[in-house]
Structure formats: C-alpha cells, structure tokens
Short mmCIF file of C-alpha atoms and ligand atoms in Angstrom, two decimals:
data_model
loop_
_atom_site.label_atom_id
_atom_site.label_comp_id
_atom_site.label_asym_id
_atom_site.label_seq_id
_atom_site.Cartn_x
_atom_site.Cartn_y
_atom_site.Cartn_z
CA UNK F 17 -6.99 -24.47 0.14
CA UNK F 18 -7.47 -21.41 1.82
CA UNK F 19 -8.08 -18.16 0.04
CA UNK F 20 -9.48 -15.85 2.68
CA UNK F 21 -8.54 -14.36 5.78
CA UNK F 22 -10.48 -14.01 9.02
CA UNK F 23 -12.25 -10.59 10.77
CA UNK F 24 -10.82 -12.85 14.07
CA UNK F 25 -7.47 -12.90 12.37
CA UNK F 26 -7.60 -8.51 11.73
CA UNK F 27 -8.57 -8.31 15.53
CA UNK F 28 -5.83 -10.35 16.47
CA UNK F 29 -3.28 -8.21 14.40
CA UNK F 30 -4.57 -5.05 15.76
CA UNK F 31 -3.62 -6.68 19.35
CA UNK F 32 -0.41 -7.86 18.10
CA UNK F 33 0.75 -4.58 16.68
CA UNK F 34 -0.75 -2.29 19.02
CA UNK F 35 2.74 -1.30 20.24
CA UNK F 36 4.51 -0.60 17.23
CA UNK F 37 1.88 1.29 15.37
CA UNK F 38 0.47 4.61 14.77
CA UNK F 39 -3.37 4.97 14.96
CA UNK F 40 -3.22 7.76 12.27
CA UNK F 41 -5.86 10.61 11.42
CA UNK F 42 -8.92 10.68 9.33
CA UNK F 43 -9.57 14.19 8.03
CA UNK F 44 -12.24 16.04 6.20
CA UNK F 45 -11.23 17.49 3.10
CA UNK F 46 -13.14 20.59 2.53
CA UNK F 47 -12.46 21.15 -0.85
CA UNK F 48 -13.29 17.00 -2.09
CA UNK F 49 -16.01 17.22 -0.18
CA UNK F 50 -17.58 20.58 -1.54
CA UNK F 51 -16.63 18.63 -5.08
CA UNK F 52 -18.54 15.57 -4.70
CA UNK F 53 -20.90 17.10 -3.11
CA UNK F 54 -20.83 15.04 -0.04
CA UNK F 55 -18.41 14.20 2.88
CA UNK F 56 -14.93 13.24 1.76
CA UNK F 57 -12.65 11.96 4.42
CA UNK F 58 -8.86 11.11 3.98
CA UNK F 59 -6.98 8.13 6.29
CA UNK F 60 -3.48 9.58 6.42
CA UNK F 61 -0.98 6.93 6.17
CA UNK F 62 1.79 8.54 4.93
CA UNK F 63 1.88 9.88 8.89
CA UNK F 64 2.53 6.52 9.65
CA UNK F 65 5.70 5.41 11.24
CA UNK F 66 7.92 4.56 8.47
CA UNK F 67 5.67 6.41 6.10
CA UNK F 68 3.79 3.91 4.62
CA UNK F 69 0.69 1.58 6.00
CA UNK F 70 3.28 -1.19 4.96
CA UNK F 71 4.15 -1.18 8.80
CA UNK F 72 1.17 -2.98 9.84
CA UNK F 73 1.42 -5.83 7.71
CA UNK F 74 5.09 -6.13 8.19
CA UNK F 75 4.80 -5.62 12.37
CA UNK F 76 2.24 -8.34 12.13
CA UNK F 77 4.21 -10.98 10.32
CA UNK F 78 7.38 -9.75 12.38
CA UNK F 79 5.77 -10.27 15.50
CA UNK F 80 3.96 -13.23 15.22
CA UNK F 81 7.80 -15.30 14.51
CA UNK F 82 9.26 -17.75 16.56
CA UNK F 83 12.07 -17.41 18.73
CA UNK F 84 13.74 -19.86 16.32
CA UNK F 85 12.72 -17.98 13.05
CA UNK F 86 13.89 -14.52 15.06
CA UNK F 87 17.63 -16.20 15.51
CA UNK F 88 18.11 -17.39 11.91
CA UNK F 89 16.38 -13.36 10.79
CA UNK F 90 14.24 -12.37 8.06
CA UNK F 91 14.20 -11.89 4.55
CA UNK F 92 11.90 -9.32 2.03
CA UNK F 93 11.40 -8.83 -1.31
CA UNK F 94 10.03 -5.04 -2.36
CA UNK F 95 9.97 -2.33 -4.47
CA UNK F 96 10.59 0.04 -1.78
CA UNK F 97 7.93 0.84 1.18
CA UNK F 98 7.35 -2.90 2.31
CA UNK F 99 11.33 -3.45 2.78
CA UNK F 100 11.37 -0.21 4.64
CA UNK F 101 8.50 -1.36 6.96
CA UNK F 102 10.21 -5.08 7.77
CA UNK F 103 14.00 -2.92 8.35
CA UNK F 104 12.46 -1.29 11.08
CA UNK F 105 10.35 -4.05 12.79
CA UNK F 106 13.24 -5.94 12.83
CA UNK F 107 15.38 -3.79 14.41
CA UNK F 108 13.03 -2.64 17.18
CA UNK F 109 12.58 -6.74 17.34
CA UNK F 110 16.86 -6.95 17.39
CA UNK F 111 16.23 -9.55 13.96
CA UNK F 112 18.47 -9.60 11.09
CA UNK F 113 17.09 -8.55 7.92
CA UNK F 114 17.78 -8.67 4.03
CA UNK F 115 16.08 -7.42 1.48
CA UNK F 116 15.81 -7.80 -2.20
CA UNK F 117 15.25 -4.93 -4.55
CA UNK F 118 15.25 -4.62 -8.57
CA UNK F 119 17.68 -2.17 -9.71
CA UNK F 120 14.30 -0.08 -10.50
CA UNK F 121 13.99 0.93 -7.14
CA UNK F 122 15.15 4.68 -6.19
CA UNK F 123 18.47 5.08 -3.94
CA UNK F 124 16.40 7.55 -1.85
CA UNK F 125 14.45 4.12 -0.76
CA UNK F 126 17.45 1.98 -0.72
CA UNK F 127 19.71 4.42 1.82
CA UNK F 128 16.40 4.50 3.95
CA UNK F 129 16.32 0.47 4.42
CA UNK F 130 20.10 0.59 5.31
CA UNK F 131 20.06 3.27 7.63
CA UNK F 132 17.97 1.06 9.80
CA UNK F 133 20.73 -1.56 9.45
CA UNK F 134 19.39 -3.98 6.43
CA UNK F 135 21.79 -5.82 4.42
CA UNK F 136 20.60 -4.91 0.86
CA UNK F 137 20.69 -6.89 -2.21
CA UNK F 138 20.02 -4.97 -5.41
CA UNK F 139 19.56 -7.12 -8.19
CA UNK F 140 17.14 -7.93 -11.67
CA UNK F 141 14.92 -5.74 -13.55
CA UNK F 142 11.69 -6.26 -11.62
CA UNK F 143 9.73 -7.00 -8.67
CA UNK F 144 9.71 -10.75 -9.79
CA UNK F 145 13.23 -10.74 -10.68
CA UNK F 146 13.78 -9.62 -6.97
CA UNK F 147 11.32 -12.21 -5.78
CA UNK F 148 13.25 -14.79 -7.38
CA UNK F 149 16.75 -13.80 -5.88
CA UNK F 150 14.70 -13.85 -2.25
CA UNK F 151 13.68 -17.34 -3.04
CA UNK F 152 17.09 -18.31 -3.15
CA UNK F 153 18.43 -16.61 -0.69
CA UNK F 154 15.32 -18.16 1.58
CA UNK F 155 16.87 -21.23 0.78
CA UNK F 156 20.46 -20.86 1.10
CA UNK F 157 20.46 -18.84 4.51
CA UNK F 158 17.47 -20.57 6.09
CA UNK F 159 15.57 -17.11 6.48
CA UNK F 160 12.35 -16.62 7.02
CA UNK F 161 10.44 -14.60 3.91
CA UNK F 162 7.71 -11.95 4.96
CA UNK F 163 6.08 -11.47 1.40
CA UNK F 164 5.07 -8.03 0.82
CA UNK F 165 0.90 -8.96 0.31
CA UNK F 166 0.39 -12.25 0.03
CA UNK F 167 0.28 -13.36 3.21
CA UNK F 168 -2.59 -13.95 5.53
CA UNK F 169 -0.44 -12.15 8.51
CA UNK F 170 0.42 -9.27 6.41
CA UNK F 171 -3.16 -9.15 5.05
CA UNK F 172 -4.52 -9.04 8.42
CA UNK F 173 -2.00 -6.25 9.41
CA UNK F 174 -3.19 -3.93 6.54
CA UNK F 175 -7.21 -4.98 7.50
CA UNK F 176 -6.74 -3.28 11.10
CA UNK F 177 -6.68 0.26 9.00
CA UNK F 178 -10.64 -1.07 8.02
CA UNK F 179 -11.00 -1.34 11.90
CA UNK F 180 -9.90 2.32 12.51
CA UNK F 181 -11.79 3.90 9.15
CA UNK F 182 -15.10 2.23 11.15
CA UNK F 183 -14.30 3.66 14.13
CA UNK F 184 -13.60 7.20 12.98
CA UNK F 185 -16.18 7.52 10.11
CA UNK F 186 -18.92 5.02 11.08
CA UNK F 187 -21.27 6.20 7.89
CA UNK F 188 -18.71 5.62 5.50
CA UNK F 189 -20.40 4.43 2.39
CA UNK F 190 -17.56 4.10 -0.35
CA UNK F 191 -14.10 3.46 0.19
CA UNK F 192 -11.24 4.33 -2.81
CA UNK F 193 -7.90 2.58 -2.31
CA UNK F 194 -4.85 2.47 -4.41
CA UNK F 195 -3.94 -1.23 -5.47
CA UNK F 196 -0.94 -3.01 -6.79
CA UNK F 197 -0.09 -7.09 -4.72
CA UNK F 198 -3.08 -5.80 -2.99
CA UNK F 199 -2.75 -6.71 0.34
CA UNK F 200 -3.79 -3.32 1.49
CA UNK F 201 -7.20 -3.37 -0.76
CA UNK F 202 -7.86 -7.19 0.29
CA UNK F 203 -7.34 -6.48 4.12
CA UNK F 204 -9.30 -2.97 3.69
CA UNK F 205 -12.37 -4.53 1.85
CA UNK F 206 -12.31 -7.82 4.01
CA UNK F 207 -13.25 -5.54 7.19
CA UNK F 208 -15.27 -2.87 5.11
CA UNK F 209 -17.69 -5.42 3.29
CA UNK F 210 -18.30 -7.41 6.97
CA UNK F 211 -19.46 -4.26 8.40
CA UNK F 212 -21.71 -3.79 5.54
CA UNK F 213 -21.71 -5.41 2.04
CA UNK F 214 -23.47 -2.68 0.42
CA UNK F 215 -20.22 -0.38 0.73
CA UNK F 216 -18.55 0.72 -2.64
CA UNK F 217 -14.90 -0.98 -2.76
CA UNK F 218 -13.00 1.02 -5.61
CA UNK F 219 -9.32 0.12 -6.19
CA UNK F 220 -7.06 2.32 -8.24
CA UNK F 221 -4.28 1.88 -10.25
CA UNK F 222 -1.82 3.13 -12.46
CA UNK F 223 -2.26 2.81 -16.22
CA UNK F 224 1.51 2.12 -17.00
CA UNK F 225 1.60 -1.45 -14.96
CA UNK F 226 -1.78 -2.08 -13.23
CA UNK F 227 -1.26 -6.04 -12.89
CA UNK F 228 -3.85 -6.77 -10.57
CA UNK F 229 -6.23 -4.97 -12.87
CA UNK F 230 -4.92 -7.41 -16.04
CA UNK F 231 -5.03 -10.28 -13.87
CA UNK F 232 -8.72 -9.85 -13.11
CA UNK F 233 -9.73 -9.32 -17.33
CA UNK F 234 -8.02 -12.45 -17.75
CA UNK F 235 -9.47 -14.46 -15.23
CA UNK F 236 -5.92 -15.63 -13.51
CA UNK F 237 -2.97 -14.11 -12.24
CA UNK F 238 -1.05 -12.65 -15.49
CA UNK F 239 2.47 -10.73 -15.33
CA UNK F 240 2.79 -7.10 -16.66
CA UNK F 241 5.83 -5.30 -17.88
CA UNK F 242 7.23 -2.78 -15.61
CA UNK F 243 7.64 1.13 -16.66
CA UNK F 244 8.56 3.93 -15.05
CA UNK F 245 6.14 5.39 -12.95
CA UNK F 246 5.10 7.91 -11.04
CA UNK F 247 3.79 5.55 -8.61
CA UNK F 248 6.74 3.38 -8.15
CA UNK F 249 5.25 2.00 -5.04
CA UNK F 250 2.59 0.42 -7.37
CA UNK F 251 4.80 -1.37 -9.64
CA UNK F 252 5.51 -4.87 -9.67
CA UNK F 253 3.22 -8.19 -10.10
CA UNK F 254 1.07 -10.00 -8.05
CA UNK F 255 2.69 -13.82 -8.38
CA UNK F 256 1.80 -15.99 -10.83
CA UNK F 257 1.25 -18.51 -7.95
CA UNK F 258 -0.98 -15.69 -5.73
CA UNK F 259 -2.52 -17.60 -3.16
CA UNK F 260 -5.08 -14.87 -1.05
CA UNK F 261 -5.15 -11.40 -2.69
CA UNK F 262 -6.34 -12.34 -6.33
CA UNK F 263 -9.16 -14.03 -5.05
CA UNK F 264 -9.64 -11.42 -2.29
CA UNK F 265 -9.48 -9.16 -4.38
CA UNK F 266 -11.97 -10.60 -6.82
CA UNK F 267 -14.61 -11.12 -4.27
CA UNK F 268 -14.58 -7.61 -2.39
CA UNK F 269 -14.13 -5.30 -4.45
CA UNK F 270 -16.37 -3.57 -6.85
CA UNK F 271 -13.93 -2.70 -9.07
CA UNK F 272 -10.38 -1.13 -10.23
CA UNK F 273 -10.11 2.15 -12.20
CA UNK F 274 -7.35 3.09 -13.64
CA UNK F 275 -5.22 6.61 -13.88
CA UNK F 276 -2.77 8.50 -16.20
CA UNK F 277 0.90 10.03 -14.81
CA UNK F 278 -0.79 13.21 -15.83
CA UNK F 279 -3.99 12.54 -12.90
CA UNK F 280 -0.70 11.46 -10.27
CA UNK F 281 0.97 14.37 -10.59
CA UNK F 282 -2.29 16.40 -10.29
CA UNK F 283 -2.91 14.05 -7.54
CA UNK F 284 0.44 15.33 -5.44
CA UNK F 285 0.21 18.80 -6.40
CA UNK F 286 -3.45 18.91 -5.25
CA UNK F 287 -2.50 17.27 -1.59
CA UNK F 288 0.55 19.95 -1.46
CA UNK F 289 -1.35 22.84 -2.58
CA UNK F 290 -5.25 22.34 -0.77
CA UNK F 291 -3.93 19.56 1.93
CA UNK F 292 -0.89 20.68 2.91
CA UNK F 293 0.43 17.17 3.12
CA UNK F 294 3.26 15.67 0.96
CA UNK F 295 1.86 12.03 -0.12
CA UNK F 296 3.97 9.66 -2.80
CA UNK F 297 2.64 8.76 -6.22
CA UNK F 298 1.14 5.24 -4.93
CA UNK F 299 -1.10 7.47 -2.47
CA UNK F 300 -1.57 10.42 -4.75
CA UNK F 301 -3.42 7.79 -7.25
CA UNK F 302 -6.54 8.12 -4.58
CA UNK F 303 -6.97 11.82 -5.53
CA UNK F 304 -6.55 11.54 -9.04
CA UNK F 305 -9.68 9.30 -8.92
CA UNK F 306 -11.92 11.93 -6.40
CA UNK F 307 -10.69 14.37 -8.74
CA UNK F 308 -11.53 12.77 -11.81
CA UNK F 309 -15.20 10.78 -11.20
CA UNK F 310 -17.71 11.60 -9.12
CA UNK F 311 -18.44 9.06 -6.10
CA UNK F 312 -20.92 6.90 -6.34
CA UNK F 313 -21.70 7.63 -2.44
CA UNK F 314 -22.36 10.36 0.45
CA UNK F 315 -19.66 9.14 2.79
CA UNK F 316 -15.90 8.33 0.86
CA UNK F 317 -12.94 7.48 2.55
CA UNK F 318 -9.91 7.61 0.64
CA UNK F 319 -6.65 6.17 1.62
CA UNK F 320 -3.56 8.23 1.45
CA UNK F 321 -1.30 5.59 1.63
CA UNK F 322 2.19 6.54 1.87
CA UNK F 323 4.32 9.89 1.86
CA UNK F 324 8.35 8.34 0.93
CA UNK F 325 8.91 11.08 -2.12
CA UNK F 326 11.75 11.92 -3.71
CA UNK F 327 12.01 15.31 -2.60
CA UNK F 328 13.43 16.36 -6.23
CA UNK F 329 10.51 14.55 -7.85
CA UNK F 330 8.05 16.25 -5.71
CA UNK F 331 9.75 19.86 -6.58
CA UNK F 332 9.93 19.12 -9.91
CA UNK F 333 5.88 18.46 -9.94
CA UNK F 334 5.58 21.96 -8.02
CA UNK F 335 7.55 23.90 -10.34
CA UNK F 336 5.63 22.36 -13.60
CA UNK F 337 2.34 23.07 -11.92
CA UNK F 338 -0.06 26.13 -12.34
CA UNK F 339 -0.07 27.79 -8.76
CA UNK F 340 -3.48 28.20 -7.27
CA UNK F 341 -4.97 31.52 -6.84
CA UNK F 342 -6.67 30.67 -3.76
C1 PLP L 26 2.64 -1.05 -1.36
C2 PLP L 26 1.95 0.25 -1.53
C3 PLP L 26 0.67 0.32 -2.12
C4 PLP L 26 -0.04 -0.88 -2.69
O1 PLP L 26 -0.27 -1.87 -1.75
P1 PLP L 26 -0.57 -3.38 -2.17
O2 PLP L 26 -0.86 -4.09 -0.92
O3 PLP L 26 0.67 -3.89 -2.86
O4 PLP L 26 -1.71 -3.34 -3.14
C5 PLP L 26 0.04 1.56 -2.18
N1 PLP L 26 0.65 2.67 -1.72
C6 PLP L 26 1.87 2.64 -1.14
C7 PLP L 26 2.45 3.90 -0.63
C8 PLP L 26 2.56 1.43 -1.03
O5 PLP L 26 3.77 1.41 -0.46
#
C-alpha cells in the first residue's frame, strides 16, 4: 500500500493549480529575527485566496476530477478553512458542493461557505462525527469526497508551498509549521527534506487537542477529545484509518511541540502589533513557538497559515493585551 506521495506528483499540482492560486509573500520579520538571533522569514498564507493555504490542496483535488465526477459534484468534510477552500473551487469550476460541519464550527465560517453557494450540513459534535455524516452522504448522493488531508492530491497541493519557500529563501535551514490532519506539514516536509534532509521539520500544535501529536506517542492513529480552542482550525482527528499523513508525518518530521491558549493569543497579538497582519489561531500557533524556544537553525521559515478570525475574537485578544510601547 502506498503511504507516500511523489516530488513528481507536487510539480504536477503546482501546474494544475497555477491558475487558481496565489503565489504569496515570504517576509523578513525584523523583530524574530533580531530574537533568534538569525534570519526569520514568514510564508504568508493567510493572503491567500480564500484565506487559508487550504486552497491548494482543495484546487488540486478539484481540478484533477472527471467530467463525470464534476456532473454528480463534490462533497467535504471540515472544521472550517478546508470547506471554505473546496466552496470556492467549485464554483469557479461551476460543481456542486456540500459540506459537512460539527456544530463546533463558528457561524462566521459557516455564512462564508454559503456565500459561495455550498449547501451546508451542520451536524455531530466533532470533526469525526462530521466525517461520518459525509460518508453517508458520499454514498447516498453518489458525490465525490475531497478529504481535507488525507489525500495524495490534496497532499501534493499543500507540498507546492515547499516549492515556493525554496524558491524565495533558498538557505532555509528549519522550517516550523502548525499541524493538525497534517496534510500541510506532510506536503511541506515531503519537498523540504528532498531538497535537503538535514533541514529541521518542527510541527506545532495546540495543547487542548493535538491528535497527531497523541497518535505518534502511541505508535498508531488514536482519537482525541475536542475542546474549545483558540485554534479551531486545528481541531479535529486524523482518522483512525489514516492512510498517508501519519506515516508522512512520522518519517519527515523532526518533531511536534506543543503550545498553551495563553502562547496563541500572544501569538495573534504579536502578528497585529509588530506584523501588522491579522493571522487566525491555527497560524498564530507558529509564533507562539519562535516566541517561546529558540531555533535550532540560522535560516527559519515559519508558516502563517491562515487569517479567517472572528473579528470579535481577535478584538477581544487586543483589548486583554498589554499595548506595546514601541
Ligand atoms: C487546516 C489548517 C491547519 C492544519 O492543517 P493540516 O493539514 O490539517 O495539518 C493549519 N492552519 C490553518 C489555518 C488551517 O486551516
């Protein structure tokens, strides 16, 4: 059985979705950099179209259809970013599209998905619970499921970000990502550790829920209960029957560090205050680790990796927050 993905299959992608996607910026951060004492450069995702990288894994699956699977229309399971991402393919693409949410998942994420014409079905506790419902549906409707990580299309889609990180910071030695399915970590490290194995793959998670993290301690996919979090984006399992990202996972990365609610909102106040970017909790988890432990490299790249706040949340962070001086 296959448990890996291809560097042919991330060039391929990068062809595929070429059209849909932004190639978004890489910036220095003065202030992480002076910190760690080295260069610290930022991939800004939450500039990407939809406002999450989710759009490159979902454009890739999307895209790569057949005309037969684009008449009968697609179906996702999500807890928020990934459902947003396969809305708006589809519609560009003029494919029906439903998708499957727990009743944990904010309205300001639901009204997003239907604005770009999804039918919505809100239903279950959890990520699994939703995952279940889309299994049903799959079968009833005869729609076509794009999973939101494992997948080796969506995979792929997430591994042409690697492509772009090489092209704009060649020297990069250490690379911090936030994980949850971990298709964006398994894609990222795929490319990463071809260029050069001896690059530093650190995932991050949230302490609440951090399945992936659980999974690895026990050896086998496990399932953790989901609590509120800061990092919604983050929540959710990675399949008890997860075919490419555990294993991905396992193999390229170095390891997975985990972070308090305290560190994320630190995180989102920092990018507001000394960025001047607005970045969700999933993404804030990055700076919450550069803030927190000191990089075991010269070169870090760390992935901001989507900006859908809840504008209230984020104000409420802001007002609780000490105001810099500088
Ligand atoms: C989905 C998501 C993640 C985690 O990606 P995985 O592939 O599930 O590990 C991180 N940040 C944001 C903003 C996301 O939407």
């Amino acid at each position: 059985m296959k448990t890996d993905i291809t560097l042919k299959s991330v060039y391929q992608a990068r062809q595929r979705i070429a059209p849909v996607i932004r190639k978004t910026p890489l910036v220095r951060s003065t202030i992480l950099s002076e910190k760690q004492g080295g260069e610290v450069c930022l991939k800004l995702e939450n500039l990407q179209e939809t406002g999450s990288f989710k759009l490159r894994g979902a454009a890739n699956a999307l895209l790569a259809l057949t005309p037969e699977q684009k008449t009968q229309g697609v179906l996702a399971f999500s807890t928020g970013n990934h459902g947003r991402a396969v809305a708006w393919v589809a519609r560009e693409l003029g494919v029906s599209c439903t998708i499957c949410l727990s009743q944990r998942v904010p309205s300001y994420r639901v009204e997003a998905m239907k604005s770009f014409g999804a039918e919505v079905v809100q239903e279950g506790a959890s990520q699994d619970e939703a995952y279940d419902t889309a299994l049903a549906l799959e079968k009833d409707r005869g729609l076509t499921m794009v999973k939101p990580f494992d997948d080796p299309l969506v995979i792929a889609g997430q591994g042409t970000m690697g492509l772009e990180i090489l092209e704009q910071q060649p020297g990069i030695d250490t690379l911090v990502v936030p994980v949850s399915g971990g298709g964006l970590a398994a894609g990222l490290a795929r490319v990463i550790k071809a260029a050069d194995p001896a690059i530093t793959v650190i995932g991050v998670s949230m302490e609440v829920a951090p399945a992936m993290y659980h999974s690895i301690r026990a050896g086998k996919p496990v399932e953790v209960a989901e609590k509120d979090s800061l990092a919604d984006a983050l929540l959710g399992g990675i399949g008890l029957d997860n075919a490419y990202t555990y294993p991905m996972v396992v193999k390229y990365l170095d390891r997975i560090d985990l972070v308090s609610e305290t560190e994320i909102e630190a995180g989102m106040a920092f990018a507001y205050d000394h960025q001047g970017i607005l970045i969700e909790g999933a993404a804030a988890v990055t700076l919450s680790w550069l803030l927190k432990h000191q990089s075991p490299g010269k070169t870090t790249v760390g992935i901001l990796s989507g900006g859908n706040v809840d504008t209230q949340t984020l104000l409420d962070i802001l007002k609780r927050r000490q105001i810099p001086t500088n």
